Coordinates of C-alpha atoms in Angstrom, one line a residue:
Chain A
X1 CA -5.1 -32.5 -8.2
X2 CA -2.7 -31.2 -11.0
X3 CA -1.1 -28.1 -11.1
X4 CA -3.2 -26.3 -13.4
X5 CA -5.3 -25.4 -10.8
X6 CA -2.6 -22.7 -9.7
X7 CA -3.2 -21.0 -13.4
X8 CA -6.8 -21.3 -12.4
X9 CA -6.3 -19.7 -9.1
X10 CA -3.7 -17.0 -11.2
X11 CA -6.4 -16.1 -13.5
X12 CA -8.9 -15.8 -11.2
X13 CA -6.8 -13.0 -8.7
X14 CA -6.1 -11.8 -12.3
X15 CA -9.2 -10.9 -13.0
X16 CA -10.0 -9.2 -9.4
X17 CA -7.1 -7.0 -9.7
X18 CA -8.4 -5.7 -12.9
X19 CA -12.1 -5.3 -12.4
X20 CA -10.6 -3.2 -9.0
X21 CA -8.3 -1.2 -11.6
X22 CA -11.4 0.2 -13.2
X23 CA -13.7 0.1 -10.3
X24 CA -11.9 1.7 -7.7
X25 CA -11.5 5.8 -7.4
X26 CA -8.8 5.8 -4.8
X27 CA -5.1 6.0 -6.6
X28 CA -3.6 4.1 -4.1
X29 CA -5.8 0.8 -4.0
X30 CA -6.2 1.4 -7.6
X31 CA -2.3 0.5 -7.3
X32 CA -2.9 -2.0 -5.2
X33 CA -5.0 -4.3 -7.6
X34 CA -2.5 -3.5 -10.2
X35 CA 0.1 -5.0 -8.0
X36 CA -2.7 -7.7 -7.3
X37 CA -2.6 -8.5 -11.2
X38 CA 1.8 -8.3 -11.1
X39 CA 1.9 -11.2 -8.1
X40 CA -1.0 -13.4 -10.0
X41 CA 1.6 -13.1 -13.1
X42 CA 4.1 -14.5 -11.3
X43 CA 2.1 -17.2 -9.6
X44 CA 1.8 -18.3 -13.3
X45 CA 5.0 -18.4 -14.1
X46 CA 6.4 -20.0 -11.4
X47 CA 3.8 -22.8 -12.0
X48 CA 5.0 -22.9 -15.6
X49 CA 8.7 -23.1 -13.8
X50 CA 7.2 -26.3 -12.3
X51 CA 5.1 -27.8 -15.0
X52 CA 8.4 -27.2 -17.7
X53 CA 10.7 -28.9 -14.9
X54 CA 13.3 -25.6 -15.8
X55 CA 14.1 -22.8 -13.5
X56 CA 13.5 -20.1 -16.2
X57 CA 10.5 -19.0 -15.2
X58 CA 11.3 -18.5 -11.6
X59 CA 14.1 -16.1 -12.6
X60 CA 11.4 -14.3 -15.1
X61 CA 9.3 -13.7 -11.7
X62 CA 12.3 -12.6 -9.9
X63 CA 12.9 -10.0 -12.3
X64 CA 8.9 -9.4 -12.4
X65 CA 9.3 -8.3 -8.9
X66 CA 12.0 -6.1 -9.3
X67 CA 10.2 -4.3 -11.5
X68 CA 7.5 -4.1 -9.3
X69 CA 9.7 -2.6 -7.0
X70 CA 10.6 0.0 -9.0
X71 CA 6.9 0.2 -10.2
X72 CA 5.7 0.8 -6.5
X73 CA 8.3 3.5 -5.7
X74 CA 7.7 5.7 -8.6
X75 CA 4.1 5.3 -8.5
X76 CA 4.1 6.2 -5.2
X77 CA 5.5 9.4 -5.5
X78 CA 4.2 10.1 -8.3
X79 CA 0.7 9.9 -6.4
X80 CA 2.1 11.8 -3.5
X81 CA 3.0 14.7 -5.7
X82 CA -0.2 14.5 -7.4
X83 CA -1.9 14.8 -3.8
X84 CA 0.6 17.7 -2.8
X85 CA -0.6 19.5 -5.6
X86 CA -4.4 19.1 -5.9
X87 CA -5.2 17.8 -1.9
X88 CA -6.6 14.6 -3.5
X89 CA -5.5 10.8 -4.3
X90 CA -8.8 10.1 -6.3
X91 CA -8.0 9.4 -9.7
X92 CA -10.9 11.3 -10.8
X93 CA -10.2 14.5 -9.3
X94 CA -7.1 14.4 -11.6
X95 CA -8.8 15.6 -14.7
X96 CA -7.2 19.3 -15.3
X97 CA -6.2 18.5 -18.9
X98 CA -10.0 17.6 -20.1
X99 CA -11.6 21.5 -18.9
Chain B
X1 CA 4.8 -37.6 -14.4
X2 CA 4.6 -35.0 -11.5
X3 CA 1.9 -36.6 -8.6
X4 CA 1.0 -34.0 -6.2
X5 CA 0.6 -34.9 -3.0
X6 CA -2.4 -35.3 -0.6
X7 CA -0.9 -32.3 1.6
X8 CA -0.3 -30.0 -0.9
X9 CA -4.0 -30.8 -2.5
X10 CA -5.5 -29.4 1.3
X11 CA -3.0 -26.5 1.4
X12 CA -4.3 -25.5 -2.0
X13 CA -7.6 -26.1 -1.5
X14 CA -8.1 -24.3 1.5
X15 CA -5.8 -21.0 0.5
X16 CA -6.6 -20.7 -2.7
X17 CA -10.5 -19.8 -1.5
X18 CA -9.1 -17.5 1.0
X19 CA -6.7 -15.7 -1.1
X20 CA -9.9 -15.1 -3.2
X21 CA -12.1 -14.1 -0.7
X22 CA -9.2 -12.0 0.3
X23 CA -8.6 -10.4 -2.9
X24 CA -12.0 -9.7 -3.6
X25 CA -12.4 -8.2 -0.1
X26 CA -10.0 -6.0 -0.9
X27 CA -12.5 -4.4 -4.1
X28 CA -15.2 -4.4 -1.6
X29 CA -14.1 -2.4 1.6
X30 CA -14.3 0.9 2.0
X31 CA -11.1 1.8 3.9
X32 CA -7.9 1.7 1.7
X33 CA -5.9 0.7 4.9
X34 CA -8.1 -2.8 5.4
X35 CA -7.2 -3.0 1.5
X36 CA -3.6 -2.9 2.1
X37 CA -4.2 -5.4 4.7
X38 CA -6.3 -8.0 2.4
X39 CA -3.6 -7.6 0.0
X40 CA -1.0 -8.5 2.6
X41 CA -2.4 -11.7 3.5
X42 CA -3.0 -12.5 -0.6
X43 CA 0.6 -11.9 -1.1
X44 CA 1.3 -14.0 1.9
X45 CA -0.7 -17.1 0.3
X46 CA 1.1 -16.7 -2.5
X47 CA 4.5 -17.0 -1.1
X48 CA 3.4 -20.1 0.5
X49 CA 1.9 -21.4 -3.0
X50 CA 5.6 -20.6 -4.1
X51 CA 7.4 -22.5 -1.9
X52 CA 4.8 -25.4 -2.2
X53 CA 5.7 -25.2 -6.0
X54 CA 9.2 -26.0 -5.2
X55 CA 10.6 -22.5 -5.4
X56 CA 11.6 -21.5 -2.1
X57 CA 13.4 -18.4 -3.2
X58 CA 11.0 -16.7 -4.7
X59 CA 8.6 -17.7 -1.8
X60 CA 10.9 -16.1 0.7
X61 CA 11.9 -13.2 -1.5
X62 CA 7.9 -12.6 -1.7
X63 CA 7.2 -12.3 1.7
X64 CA 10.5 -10.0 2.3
X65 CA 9.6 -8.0 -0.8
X66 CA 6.1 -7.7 -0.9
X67 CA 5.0 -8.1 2.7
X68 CA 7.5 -6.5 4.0
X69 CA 8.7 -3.4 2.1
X70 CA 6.1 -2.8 -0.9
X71 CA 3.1 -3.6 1.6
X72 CA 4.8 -1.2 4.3
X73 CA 5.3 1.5 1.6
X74 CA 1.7 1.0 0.7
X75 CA 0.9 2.0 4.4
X76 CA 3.4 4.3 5.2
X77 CA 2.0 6.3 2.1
X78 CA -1.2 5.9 3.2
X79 CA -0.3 7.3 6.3
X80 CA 1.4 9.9 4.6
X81 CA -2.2 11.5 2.4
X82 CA -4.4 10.5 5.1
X83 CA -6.1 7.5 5.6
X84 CA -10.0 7.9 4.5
X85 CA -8.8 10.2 1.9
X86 CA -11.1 9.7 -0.8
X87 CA -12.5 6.5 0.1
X88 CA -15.6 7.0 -1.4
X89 CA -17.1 4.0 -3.4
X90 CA -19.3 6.1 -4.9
X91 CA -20.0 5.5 -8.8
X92 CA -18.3 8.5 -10.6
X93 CA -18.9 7.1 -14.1
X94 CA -22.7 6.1 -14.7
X95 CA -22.7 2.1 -15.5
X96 CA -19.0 1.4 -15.3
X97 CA -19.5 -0.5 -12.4
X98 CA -22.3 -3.3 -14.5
X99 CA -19.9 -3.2 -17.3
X100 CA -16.5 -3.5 -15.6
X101 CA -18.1 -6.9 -14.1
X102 CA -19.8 -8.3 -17.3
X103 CA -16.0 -7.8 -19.3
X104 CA -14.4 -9.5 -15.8
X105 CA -17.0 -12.2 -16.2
X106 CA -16.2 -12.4 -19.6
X107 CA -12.4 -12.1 -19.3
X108 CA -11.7 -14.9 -16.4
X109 CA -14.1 -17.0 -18.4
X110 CA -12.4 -17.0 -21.6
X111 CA -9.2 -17.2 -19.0
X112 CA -10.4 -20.2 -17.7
X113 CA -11.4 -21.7 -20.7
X114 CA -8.0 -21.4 -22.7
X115 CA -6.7 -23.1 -19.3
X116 CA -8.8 -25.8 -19.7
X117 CA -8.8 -26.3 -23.3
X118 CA -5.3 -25.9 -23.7
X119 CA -2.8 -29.1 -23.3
X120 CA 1.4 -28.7 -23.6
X121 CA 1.0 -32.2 -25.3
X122 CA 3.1 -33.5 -22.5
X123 CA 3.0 -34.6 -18.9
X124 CA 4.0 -31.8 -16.3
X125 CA 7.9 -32.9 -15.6
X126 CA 8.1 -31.3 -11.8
X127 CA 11.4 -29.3 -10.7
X128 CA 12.8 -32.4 -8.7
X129 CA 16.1 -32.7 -11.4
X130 CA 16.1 -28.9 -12.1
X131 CA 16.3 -28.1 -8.0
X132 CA 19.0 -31.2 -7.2
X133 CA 21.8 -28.4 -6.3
X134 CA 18.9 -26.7 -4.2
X135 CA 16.7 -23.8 -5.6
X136 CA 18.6 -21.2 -4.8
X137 CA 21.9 -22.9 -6.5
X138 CA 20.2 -23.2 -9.8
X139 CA 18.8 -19.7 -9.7
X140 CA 21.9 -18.4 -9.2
X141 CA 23.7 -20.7 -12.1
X142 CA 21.0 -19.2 -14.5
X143 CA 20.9 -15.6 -13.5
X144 CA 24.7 -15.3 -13.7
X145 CA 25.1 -17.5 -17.0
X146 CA 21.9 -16.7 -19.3
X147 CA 19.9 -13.8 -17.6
X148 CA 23.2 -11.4 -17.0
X149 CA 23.2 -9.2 -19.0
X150 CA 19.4 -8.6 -18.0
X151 CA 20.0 -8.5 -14.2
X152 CA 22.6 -5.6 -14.8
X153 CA 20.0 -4.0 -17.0
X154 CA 17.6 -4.5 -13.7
X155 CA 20.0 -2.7 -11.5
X156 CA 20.5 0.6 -13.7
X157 CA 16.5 0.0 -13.5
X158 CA 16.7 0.4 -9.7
X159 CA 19.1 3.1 -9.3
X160 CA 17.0 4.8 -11.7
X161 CA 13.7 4.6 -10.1
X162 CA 15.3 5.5 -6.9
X163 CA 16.5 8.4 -8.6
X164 CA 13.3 9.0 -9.9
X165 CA 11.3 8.8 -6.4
X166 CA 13.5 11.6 -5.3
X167 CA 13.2 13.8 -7.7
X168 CA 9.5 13.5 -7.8
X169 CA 8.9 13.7 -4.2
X170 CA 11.7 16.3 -3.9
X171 CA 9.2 19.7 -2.6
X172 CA 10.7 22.9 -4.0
X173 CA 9.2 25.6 -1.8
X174 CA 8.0 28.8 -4.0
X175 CA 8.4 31.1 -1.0
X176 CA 11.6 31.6 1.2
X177 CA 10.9 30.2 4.5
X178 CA 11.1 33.2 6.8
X179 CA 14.2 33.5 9.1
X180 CA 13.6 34.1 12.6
X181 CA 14.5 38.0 12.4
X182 CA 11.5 38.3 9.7
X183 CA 9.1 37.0 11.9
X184 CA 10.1 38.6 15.4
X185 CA 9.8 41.7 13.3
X186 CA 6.4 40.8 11.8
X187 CA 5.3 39.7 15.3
X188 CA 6.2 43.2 17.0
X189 CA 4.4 45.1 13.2
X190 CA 1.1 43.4 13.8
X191 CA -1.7 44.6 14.8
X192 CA -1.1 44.4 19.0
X193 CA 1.9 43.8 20.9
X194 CA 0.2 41.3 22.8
X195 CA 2.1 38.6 20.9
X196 CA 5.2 40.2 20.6
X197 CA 6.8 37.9 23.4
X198 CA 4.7 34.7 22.0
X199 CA 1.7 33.1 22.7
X200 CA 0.3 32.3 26.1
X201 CA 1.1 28.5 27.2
X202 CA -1.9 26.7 28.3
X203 CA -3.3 25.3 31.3
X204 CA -4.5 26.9 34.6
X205 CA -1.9 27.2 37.3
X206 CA -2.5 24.8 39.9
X207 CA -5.5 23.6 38.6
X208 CA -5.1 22.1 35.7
X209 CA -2.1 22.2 33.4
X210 CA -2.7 19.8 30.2
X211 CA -2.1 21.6 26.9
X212 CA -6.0 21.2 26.5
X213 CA -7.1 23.5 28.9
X214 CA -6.9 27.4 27.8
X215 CA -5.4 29.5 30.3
X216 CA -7.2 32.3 32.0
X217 CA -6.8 36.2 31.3
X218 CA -6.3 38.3 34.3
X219 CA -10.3 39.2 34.0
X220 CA -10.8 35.2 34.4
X221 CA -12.1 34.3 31.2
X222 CA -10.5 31.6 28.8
X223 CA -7.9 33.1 26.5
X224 CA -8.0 31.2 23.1
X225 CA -4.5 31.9 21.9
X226 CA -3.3 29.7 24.3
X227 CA -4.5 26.5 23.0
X228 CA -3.1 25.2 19.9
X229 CA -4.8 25.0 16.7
X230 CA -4.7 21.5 15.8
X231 CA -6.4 20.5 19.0
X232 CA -9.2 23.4 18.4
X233 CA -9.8 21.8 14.6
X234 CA -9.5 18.6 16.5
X235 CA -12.3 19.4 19.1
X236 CA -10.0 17.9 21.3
X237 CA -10.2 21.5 23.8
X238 CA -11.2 20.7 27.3
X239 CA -13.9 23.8 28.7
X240 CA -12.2 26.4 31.1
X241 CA -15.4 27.1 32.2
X242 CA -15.3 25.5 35.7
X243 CA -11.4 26.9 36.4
X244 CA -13.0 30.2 36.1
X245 CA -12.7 32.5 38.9
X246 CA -16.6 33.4 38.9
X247 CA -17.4 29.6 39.0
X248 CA -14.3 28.3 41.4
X249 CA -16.3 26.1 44.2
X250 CA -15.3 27.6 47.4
X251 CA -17.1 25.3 49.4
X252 CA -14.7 22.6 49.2
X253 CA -13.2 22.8 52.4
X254 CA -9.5 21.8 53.1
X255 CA -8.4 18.4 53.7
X256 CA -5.7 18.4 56.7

């Protein structure tokens, strides 16, 4: 076995997370997947860490998950206002501009 | 030349299916809770693939970050707009769903291709010389040599999302909340004084005194103020019926 199979592995729970970004209706798992696609990101780059023999790309997914953090706290409220407002975390439901 | 081991060939090749199974589960079942879940144990696989890869930092940092706070805020919001909200997987678009998997089919495969195709032009070198002062030694050397001036970029990042989560969550109310003069005045304006002094409590004296039971009026029948309203929505209200005075068994005779 040689380590490429993690980028296989990466691209594969890559893919997932985005086919549930478009397929999914609920905000929140919509999320979910996206931070699905952020952790398979990383899983790459820490394989690239390996397969380069520097630590660079371990401290580019270190900062990838701050960010994610950050992402996930924000998001989050912003979906919890969104449901205050209109009783509903469906992203469809959120569609006032378009009438 | 980096050899990977027998052990770490077994570890791989029985996570990496799970994660999968695990990651697609989580597109597949209904309940956004048993999502959050599926995507627990993914990010869990992952950490161990981490540490596996020599980088036992980020492996631990994973499961404290992910698993443990982002995972749990995942819940606690969940918890927070109700747990089958909107948990339909109902096809709002007609045809998305056919098209979103042919492009997915058509994305990992070109994915997988350029993986496979692709070559560095060099052997994989392994993190055995980078990690001789341990992982967590050479993360540190870099992020406070190279990557400092991004990590304090990072941390205005995170003060500024905090900020941001409270300013978005912050719930400005349009009306004054009434004081408590307001409404003992609106209780004694309304239409009878029978709640002037408050609501009845529930439960029938000596019989039965759960807050699901309504009490009884004087004339004996069930008096539905008493009973809160969440547990009417609920359906959770027990019948008064048989603590009625017209349907009180008097047979029953004394035990001594």
């Amino acid at each position: 076995m040689n380590p490429y199979n993690y980028l296989y592995l990466a691209a594969l729970l890559f893919t997932i997370g985005a086919v549930g970004v478009v397929v999914r209706r609920n905000a929140i798992v919509v999320f979910m997947c996206i931070e699905l696609m952020l952790n398979a990101a990383n899983l790459t780059l820490v394989t690239f860490s390996r397969i380069n023999g520097t630590l660079d790309g371990q401290v580019v997914a270190f900062f990838t998950m701050v960010v994610a953090a950050c992402e996930v706290v924000v998001g989050l409220a912003i979906i919890v206002t969104i449901y205050r407002s209109r009783r509903s975390a469906s992203v469809d439901d959120a569609s006032l501009l378009k009438r | 030349m980096l050899e990977i081991q027998t052990p770490e060939a077994v570890m791989f090749w029985v996570l990496a299916p799970l994660s999968v199974i695990a990651a697609l589960g989580m597109l597949l079942v209904k309940k956004a809770v048993h999502s959050a879940l599926l995507l627990a144990w993914v990010m869990v696989t992952l950490a161990i693939f981490y540490i596996a890869q020599d980088a036992l930092f980020l492996g631990i940092v994973q499961i404290v970050v992910y698993t443990g706070a982002v995972m749990m805020l995942f819940l606690f919001i969940l918890m927070l707009v109700g747990v089958d909200a909107s948990d339909s997987l109902t096809e709002t678009i007609a045809g998305l769903r056919p098209i979103a998997i042919t492009a997915a089919v058509g994305f990992g495969g070109l994915f997988v291709a350029l993986i496979s195709r692709a070559t560095l032009g060099r052997e994989a070198v392994g993190l055995q010389a980078a990690n001789a002062d341990g992982n967590v030694q050479g993360l540190a050397q870099k992020l406070f040599s190279t990557y400092v001036w991004p990590f304090e970029v990072v941390s205005a990042l995170l003060i500024t999302a905090a900020l941001g989560a409270m300013v978005l969550a912050h719930h400005q109310r349009s009306v004054a909340r009434p004081t408590q003069r307001q409404q003992s005045i609106a209780r004694f304006r309304s239409g009878s004084l029978a709640g002037a002094a408050g609501l009845p409590s529930p439960g029938v004296f000596a019989r039965h005194n759960a807050v699901d039971v309504p009490a009884l009026l004087p004339d004996g029948s069930a008096a539905p103020t008493s009973i809160s309203a969440t547990l009417k929505a609920r359906g959770d209200m027990l019948e008064s019926r048989s603590f009625e005075l017209g349907e009180v068994d008097n047979t029953v005779t004394e035990e001594k």
